[in-house]
Tab-separated table of C-alpha atoms and ligand atoms in Angstrom:
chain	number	residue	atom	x	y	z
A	1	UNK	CA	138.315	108.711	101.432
A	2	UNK	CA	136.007	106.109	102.268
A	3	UNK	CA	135.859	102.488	102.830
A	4	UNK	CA	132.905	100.016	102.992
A	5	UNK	CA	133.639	96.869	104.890
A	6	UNK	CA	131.112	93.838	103.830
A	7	UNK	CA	132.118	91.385	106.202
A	8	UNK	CA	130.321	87.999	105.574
A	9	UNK	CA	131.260	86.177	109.031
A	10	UNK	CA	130.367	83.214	110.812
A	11	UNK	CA	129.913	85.122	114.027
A	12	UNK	CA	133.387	83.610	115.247
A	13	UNK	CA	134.771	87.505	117.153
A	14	UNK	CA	138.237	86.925	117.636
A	15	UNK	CA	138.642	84.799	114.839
A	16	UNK	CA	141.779	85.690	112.281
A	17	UNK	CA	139.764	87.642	110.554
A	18	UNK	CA	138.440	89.913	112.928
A	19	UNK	CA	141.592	90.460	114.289
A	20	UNK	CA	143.386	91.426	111.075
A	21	UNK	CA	140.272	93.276	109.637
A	22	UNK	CA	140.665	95.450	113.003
A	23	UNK	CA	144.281	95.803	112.304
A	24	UNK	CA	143.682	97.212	108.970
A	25	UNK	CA	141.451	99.406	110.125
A	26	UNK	CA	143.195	101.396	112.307
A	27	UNK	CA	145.798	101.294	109.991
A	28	UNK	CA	144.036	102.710	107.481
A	29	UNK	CA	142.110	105.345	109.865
A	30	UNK	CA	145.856	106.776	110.765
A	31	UNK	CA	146.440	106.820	106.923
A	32	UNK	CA	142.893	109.021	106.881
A	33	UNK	CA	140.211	106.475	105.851
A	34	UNK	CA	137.045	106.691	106.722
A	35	UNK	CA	135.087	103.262	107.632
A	36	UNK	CA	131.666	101.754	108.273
A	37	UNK	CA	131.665	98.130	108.525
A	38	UNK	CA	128.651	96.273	107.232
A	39	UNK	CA	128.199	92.592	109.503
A	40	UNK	CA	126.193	90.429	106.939
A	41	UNK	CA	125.407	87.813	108.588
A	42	UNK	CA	123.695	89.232	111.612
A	43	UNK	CA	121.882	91.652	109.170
A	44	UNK	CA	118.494	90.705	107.276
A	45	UNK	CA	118.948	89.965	103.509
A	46	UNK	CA	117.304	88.475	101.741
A	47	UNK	CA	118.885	86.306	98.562
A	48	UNK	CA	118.524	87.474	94.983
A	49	UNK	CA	115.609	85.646	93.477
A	50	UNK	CA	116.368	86.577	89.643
A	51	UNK	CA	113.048	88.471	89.138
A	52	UNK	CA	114.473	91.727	87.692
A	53	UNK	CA	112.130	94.394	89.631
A	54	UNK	CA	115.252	96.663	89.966
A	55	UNK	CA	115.735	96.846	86.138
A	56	UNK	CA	111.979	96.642	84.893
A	57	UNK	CA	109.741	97.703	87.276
A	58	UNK	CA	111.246	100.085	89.998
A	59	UNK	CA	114.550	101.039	88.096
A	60	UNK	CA	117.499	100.714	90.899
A	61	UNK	CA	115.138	99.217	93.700
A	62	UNK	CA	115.258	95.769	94.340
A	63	UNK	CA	111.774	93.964	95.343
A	64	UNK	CA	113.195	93.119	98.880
A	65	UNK	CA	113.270	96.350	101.067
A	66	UNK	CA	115.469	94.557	103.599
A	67	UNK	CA	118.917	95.693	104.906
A	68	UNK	CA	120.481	96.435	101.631
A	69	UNK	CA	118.760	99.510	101.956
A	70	UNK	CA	121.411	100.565	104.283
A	71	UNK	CA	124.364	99.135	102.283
A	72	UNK	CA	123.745	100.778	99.115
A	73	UNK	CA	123.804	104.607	99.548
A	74	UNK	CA	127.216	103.732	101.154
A	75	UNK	CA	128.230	101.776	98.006
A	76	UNK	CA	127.641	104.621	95.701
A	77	UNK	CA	129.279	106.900	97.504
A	78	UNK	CA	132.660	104.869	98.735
A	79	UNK	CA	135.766	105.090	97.353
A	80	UNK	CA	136.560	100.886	98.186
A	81	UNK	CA	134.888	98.263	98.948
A	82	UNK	CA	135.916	95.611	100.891
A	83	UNK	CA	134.123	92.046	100.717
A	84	UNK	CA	135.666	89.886	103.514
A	85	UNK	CA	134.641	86.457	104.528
A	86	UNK	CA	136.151	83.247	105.835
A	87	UNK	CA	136.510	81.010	102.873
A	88	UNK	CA	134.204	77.564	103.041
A	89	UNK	CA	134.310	75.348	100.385
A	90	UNK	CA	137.074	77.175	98.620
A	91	UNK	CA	134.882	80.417	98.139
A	92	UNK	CA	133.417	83.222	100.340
A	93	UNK	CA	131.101	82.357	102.690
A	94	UNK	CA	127.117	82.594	101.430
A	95	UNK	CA	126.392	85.868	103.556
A	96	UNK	CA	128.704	87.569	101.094
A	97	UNK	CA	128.034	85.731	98.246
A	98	UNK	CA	123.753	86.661	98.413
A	99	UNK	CA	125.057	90.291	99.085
A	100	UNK	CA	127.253	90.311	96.193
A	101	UNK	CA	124.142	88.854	94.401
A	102	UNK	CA	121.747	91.944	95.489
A	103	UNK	CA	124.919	94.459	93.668
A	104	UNK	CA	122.402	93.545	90.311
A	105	UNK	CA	120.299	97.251	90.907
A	106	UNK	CA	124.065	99.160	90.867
A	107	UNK	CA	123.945	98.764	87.386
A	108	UNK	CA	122.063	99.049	84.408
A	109	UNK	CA	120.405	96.479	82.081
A	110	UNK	CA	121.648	97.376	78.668
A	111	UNK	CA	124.678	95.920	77.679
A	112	UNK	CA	128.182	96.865	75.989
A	113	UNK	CA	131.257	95.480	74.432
A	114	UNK	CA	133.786	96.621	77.280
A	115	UNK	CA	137.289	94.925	77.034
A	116	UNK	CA	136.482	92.812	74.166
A	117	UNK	CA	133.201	91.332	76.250
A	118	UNK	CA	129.431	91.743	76.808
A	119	UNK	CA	128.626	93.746	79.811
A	120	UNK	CA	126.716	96.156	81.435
A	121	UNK	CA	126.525	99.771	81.652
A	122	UNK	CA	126.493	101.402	85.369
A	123	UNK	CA	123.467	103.002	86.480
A	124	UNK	CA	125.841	105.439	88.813
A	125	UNK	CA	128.390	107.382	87.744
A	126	UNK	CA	131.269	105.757	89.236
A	127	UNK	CA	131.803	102.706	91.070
A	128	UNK	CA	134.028	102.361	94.100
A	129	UNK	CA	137.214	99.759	93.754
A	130	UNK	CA	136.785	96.907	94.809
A	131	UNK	CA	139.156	94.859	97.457
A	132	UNK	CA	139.219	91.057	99.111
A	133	UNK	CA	140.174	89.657	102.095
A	134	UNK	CA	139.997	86.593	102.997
A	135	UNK	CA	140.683	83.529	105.626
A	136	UNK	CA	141.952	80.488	104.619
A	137	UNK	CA	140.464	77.186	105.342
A	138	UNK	CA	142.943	74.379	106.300
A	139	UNK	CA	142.701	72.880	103.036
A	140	UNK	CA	143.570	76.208	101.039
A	141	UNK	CA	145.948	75.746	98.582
A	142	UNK	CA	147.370	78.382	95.736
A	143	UNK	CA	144.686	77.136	93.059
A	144	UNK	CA	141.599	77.542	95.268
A	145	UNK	CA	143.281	81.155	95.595
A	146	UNK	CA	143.908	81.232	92.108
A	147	UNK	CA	140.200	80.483	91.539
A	148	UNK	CA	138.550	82.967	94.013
A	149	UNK	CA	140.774	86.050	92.318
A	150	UNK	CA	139.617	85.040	89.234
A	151	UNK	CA	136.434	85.121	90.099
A	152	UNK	CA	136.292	88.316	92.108
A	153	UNK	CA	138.347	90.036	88.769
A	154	UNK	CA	135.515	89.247	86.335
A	155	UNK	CA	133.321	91.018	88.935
A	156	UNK	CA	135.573	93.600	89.157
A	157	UNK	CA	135.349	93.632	84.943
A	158	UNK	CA	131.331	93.275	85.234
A	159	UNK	CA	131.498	96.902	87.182
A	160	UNK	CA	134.020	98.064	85.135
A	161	UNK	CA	136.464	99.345	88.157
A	162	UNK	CA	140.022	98.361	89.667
A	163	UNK	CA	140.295	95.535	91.598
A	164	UNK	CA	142.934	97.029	93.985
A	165	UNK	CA	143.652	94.001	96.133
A	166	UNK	CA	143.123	90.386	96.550
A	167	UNK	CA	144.380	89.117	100.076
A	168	UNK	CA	143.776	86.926	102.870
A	169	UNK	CA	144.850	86.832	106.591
A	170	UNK	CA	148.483	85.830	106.191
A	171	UNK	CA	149.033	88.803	103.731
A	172	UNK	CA	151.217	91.623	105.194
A	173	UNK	CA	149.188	94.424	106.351
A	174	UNK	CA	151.756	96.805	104.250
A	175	UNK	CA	151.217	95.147	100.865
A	176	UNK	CA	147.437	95.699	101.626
A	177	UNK	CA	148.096	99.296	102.360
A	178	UNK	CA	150.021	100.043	99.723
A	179	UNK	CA	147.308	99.217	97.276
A	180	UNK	CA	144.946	101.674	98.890
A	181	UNK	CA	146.331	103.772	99.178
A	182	UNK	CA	147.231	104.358	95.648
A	183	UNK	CA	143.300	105.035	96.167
B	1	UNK	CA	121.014	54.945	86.402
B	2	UNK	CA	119.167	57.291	88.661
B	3	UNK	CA	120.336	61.036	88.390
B	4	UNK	CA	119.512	63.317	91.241
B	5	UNK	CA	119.422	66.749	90.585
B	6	UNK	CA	119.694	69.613	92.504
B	7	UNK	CA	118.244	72.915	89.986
B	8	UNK	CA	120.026	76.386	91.881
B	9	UNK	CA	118.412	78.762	90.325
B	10	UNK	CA	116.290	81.599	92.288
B	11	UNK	CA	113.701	81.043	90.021
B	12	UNK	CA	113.265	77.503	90.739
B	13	UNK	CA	110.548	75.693	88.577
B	14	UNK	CA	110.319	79.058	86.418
B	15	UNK	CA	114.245	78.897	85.228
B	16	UNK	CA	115.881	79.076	82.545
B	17	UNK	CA	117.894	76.114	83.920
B	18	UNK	CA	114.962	73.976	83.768
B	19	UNK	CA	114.075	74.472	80.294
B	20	UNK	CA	117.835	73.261	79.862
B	21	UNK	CA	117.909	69.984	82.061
B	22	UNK	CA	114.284	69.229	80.490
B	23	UNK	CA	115.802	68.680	77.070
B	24	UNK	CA	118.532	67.264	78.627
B	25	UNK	CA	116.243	64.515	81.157
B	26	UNK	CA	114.232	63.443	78.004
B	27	UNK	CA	117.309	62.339	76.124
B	28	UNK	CA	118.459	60.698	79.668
B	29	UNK	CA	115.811	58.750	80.002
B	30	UNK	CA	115.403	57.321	76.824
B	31	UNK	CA	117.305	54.643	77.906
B	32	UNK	CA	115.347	51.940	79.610
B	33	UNK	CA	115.823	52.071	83.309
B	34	UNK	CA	117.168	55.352	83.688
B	35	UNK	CA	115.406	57.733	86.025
B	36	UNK	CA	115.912	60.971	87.606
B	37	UNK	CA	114.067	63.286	90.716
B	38	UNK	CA	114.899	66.603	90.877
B	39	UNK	CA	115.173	69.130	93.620
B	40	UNK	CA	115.310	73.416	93.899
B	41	UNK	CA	117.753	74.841	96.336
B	42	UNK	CA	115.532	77.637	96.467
B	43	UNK	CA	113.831	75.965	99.044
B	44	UNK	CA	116.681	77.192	101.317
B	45	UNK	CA	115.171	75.659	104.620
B	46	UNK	CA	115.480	72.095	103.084
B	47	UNK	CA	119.546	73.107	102.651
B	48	UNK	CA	119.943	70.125	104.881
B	49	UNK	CA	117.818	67.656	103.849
B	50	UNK	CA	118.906	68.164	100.311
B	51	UNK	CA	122.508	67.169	101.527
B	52	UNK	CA	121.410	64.059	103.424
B	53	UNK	CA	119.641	63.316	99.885
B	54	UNK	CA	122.746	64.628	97.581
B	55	UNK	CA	125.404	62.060	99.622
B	56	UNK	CA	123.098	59.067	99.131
B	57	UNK	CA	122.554	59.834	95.405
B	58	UNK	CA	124.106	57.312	93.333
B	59	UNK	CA	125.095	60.410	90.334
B	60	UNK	CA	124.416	63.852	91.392
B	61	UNK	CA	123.921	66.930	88.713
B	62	UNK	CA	124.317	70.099	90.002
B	63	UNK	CA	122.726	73.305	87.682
B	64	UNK	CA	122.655	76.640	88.219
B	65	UNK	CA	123.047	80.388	86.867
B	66	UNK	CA	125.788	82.295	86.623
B	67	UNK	CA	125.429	85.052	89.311
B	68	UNK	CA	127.538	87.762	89.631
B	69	UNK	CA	130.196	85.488	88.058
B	70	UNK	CA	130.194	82.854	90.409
B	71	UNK	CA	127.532	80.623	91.703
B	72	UNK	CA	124.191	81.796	93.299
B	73	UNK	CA	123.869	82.526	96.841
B	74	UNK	CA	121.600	79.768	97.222
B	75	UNK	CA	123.699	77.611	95.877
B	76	UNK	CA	126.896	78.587	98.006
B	77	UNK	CA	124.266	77.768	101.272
B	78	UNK	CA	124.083	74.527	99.374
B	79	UNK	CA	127.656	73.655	98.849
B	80	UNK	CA	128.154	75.002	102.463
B	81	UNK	CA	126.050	72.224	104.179
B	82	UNK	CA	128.033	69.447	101.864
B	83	UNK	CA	131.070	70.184	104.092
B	84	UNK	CA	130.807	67.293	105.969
B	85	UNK	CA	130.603	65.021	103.238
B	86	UNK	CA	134.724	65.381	102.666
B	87	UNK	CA	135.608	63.919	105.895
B	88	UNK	CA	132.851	60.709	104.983
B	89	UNK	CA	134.908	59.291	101.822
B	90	UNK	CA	132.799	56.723	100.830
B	91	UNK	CA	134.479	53.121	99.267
B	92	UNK	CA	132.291	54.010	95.311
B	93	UNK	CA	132.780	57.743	94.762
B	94	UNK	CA	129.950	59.232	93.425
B	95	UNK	CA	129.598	60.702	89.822
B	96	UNK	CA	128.593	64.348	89.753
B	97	UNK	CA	127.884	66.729	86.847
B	98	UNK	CA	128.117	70.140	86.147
B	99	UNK	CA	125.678	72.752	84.630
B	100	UNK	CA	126.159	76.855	84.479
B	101	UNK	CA	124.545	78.549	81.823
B	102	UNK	CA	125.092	82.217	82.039
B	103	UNK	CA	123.421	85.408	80.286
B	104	UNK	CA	126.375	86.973	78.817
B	105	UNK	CA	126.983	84.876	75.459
B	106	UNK	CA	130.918	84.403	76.206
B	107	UNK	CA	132.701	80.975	77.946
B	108	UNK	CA	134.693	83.360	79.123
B	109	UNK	CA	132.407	84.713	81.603
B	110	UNK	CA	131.856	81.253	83.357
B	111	UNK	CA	135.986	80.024	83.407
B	112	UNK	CA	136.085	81.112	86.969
B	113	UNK	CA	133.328	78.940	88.234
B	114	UNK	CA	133.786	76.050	86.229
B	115	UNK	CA	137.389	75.797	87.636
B	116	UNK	CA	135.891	76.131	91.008
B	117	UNK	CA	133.213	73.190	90.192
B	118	UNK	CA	135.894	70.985	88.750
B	119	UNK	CA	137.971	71.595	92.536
B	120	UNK	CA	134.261	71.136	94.493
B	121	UNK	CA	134.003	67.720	92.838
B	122	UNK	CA	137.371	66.967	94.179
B	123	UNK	CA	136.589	68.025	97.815
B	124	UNK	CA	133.704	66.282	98.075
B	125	UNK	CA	135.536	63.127	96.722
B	126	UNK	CA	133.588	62.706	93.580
B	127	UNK	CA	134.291	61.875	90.451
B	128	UNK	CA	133.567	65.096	87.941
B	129	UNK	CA	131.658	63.227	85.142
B	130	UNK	CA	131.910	67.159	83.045
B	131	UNK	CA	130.847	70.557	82.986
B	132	UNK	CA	127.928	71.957	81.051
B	133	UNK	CA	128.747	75.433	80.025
B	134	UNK	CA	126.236	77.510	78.088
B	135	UNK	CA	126.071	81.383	77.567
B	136	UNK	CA	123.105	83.413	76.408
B	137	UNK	CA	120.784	81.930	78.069
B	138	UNK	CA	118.817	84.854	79.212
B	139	UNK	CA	116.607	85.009	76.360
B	140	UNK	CA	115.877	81.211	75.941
B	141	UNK	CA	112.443	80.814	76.818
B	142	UNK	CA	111.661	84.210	74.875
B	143	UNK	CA	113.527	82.401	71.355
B	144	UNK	CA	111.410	81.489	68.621
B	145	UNK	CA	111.359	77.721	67.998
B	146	UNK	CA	113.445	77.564	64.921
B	147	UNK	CA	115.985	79.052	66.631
B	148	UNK	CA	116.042	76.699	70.197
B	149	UNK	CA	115.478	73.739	68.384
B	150	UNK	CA	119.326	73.128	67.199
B	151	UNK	CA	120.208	73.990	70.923
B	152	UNK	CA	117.997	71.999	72.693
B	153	UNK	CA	118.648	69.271	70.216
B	154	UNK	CA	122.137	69.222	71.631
B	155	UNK	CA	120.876	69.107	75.234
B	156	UNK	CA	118.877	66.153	74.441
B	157	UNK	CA	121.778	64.505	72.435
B	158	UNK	CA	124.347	65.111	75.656
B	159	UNK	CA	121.627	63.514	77.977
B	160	UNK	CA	120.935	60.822	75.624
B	161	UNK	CA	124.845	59.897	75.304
B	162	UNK	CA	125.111	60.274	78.922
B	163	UNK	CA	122.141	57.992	79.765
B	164	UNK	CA	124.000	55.319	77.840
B	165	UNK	CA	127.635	55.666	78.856
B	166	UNK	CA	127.759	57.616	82.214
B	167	UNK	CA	129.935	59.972	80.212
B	168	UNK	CA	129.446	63.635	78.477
B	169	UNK	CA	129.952	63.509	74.829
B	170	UNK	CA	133.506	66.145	74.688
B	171	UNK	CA	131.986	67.153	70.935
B	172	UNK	CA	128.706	67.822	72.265
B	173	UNK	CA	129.901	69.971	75.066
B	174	UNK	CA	132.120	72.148	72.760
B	175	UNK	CA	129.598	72.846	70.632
B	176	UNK	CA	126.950	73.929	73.354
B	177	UNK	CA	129.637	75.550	74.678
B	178	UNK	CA	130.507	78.030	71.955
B	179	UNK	CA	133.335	80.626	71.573
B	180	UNK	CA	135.368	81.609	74.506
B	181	UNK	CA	135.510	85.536	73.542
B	182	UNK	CA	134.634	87.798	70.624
B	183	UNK	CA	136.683	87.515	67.649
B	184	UNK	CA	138.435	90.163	66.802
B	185	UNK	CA	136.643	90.260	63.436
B	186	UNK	CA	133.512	90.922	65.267
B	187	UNK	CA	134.663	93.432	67.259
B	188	UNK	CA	133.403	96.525	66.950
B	189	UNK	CA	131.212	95.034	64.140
B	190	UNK	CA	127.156	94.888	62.946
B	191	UNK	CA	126.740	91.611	64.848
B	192	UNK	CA	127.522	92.681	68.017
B	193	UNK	CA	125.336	96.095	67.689
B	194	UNK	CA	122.554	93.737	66.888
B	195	UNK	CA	122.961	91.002	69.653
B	196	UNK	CA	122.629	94.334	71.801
B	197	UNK	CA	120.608	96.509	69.995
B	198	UNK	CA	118.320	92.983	70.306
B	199	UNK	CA	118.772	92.961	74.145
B	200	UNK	CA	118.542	96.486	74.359
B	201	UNK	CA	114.963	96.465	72.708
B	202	UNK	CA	113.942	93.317	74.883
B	203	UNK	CA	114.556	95.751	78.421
B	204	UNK	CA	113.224	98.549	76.543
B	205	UNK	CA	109.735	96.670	76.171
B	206	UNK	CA	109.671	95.360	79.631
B	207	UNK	CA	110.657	98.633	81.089
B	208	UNK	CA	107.466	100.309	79.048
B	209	UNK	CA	105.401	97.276	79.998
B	210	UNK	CA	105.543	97.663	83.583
B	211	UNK	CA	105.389	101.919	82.859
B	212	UNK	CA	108.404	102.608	84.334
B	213	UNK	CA	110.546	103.465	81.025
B	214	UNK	CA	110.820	107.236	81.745
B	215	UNK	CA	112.515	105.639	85.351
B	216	UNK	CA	114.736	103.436	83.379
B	217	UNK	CA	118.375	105.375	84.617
B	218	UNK	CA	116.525	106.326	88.097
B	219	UNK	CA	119.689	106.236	90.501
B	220	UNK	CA	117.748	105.826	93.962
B	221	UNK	CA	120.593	105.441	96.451
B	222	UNK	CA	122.595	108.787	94.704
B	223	UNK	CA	123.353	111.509	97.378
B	224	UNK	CA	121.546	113.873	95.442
B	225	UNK	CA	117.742	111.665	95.606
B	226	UNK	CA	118.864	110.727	99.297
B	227	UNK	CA	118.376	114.455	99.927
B	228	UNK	CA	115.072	114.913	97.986
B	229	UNK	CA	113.215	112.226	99.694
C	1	FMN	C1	121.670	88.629	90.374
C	1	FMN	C2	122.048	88.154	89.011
C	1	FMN	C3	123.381	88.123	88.645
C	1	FMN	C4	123.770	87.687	87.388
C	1	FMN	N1	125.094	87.697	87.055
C	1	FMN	C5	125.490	87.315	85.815
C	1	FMN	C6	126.869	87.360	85.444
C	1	FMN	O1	127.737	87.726	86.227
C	1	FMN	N2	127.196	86.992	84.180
C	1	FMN	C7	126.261	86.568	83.264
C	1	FMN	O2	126.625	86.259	82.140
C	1	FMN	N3	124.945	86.486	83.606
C	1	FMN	C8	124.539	86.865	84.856
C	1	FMN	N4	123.208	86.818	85.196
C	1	FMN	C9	122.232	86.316	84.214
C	1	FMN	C10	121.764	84.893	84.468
C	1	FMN	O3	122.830	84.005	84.566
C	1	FMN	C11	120.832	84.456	83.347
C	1	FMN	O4	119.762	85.338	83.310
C	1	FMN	C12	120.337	83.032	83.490
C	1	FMN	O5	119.834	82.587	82.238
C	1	FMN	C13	119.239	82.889	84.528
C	1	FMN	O6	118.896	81.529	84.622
C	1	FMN	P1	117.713	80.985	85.545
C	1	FMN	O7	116.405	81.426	84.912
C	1	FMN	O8	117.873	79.509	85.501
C	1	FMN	O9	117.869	81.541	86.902
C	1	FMN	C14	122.790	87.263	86.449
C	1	FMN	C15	121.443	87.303	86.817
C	1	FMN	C16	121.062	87.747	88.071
C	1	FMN	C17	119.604	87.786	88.426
């Protein structure tokens, strides 16, 4: 099984985060996961700018031939994908929110009633599940929480896969497991 | 009144969002003294400026796409460089407004980010004058002019009102708005294979127009074209 780690940080090693995302790991390496972790912000991508190459004009590809090159043969063939970030402003940080942005070429552009809504068909066979983790900001209470799993389930709708967990630092690393590995 | 706006959308003067706030500005400004100035947060390395600008504003309107059912990247940056805005509580909060207009026809699809906007104006210690939610707005500058007309008519309307009262009209908004989900009626029915039959066709020609129709369910990053390249 294999994990892809999209880790939109702030470049802050040793914060919460990095510490419990290592934890994790290893936990999940002794359970038999496989892992590449993807560090967003140090990498060169560039922001979705809504011009629809990668459904129009080179099917898949997206104009910019920048580092999310490298992420997406790993998305199509993972079994999970994490997106991690410290929260700012009550929602991931912008590293993982362009990257998130760039997922457009994963799927296709016609369109289908799925669960009672409009959305798209996948251009791969199957999509990986999806996971969050997150770090709180000081001012994080249960509704900005609230708000970012909603969120991150309507993506999880939009590509038509489980969302298998929805965490941040201060969840225990067993509940976390547990979800993946039902994986 | 002056409005400052702050358009999020990648495609910055291009946007569907701008064809929105346009209708919206005219009815704005139809009251005497009312002005606006407008700025694209695709700019990304004016992030900065643009926040120096957005916490002197006197009412702020913030507009952008629904991406990946949340708010652009762009616009996260943005929102990102307002952080220190929450500490600076000013004595006259400022009045900001809301608009997401999305290309999936459903409310439903924007819920999560509207909830977030509505907490955002909190945090930054404003005072949420209303969100503008509007689906299917993919196709609007493709729409023949019978059919824009009633919608942009309601843009203008919701400006106007707003130009005059500082407030969004709540009628105005629902209709604009539209439904929340698919009825169950409609579901599987002959108007949804049309609204994506119609969509369907609208790829289909841009797919043939740039020749790349035959590439249309090309999967470049598969294992199996990994190999053969
Ligand atoms: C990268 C990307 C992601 C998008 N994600 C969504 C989405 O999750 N839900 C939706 O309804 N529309 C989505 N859209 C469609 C846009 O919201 C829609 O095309 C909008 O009208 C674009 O407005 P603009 O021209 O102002 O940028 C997405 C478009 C792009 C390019």
């Amino acid at each position: 099984m294999k994990a892809l780690i999209l880790y939109g940080s702030l470049f802050e090693h040793g914060s919460n985060l990095d510490v419990y995302l290592d934890n994790l790991s290893q936990r999940m390496m002794q359970s038999g996961w496989g892992l590449e972790r993807f560090h967003l912000a140090e990498m060169n991508i560039h922001y979705c700018c809504g011009c629809w190459t990668c459904w129009w004009k080179t099917p898949g590809k997206c104009v910019f031939r920048d580092d999310m090159e490298k992420i997406y043969p790993k998305i199509v063939t993972a079994d999970l994908v994490i997106f991690t970030a410290p929260l700012m402003m009550g929602f991931v940080h912008s590293s993982l929110k362009k990257t998130m942005d760039r997922l457009i070429p994963l799927i296709l552009p016609y369109i289908k009633i799925y669960r009672g809504e409009c959305h798209h068909y996948l251009r791969y066979d199957k999509m990986p599940e999806f996971g969050v983790l997150v770090a709180k900001e000081p001012d994080t209470d249960q509704e900005d929480l609230a708000i970012l799993s909603k969120s991150f389930q309507r993506l999880s709708l939009n590509f038509q896969n489980r969302m298998a967990f929805v965490a941040t630092t201060e969840t225990p690393y067993e509940e976390v497991l547990n979800e993946i590995n039902h994986i | 009144m002056k409005l400052t706006i702050f358009n999020g959308s990648p495609r910055g003067e291009g946007s569907n969002t701008k064809v929105f706030l346009e209708h919206f500005l005219n009815g704005f400004t139809q009251t005497p003294g009312n002005s606006f100035e407008a700025h694209y947060l695709k700019d990304t390395a004016e992030h900065s400026r643009f926040a120096g600008i957005f916490n002197q504003a006197e009412a702020v309107m913030l507009a952008f796409p629904l991406y990946t059912d949340a708010m652009p990247g762009i616009v996260k940056a943005f929102i990102e460089e307002l952080r220190p805005r929450i500490a600076a509580v000013e004595s006259q909060p400022k009045r900001v407004l809301f608009l997401v207009q999305s290309g999936f026809p459903e409310a439903i699809q924007i819920e999560a980010v509207e909830q977030y906007l509505i907490k955002l104006a909190r945090r930054l210690c404003c005072e949420c004058a209303g969100i503008i939610v509007k689906g299917g707005g993919e196709g609007i500058q493709l729409m023949p002019a019978h059919v824009t007309r009633k919608i942009f008519g309601q843009f203008y309307s919701l400006g106007e009102i707003f130009g005059q009262n500082r407030t969004l009209d709540v009628q105005l908004l629902k209709k604009i708005r539209g439904m929340k989900r698919f009825p169950a009626w409609m579901l599987p029915g002959v108007y949804l294979m049309k609204l994506t039959g119609l969509m369907d066709f609208f790829w289909n020609a841009k797919l043939k127009e740039n020749n790349a129709f035959d590439l249309r369910f090309d999967r470049p990053y598969a294992p199996e074209t990994m190999k053969d390249s």
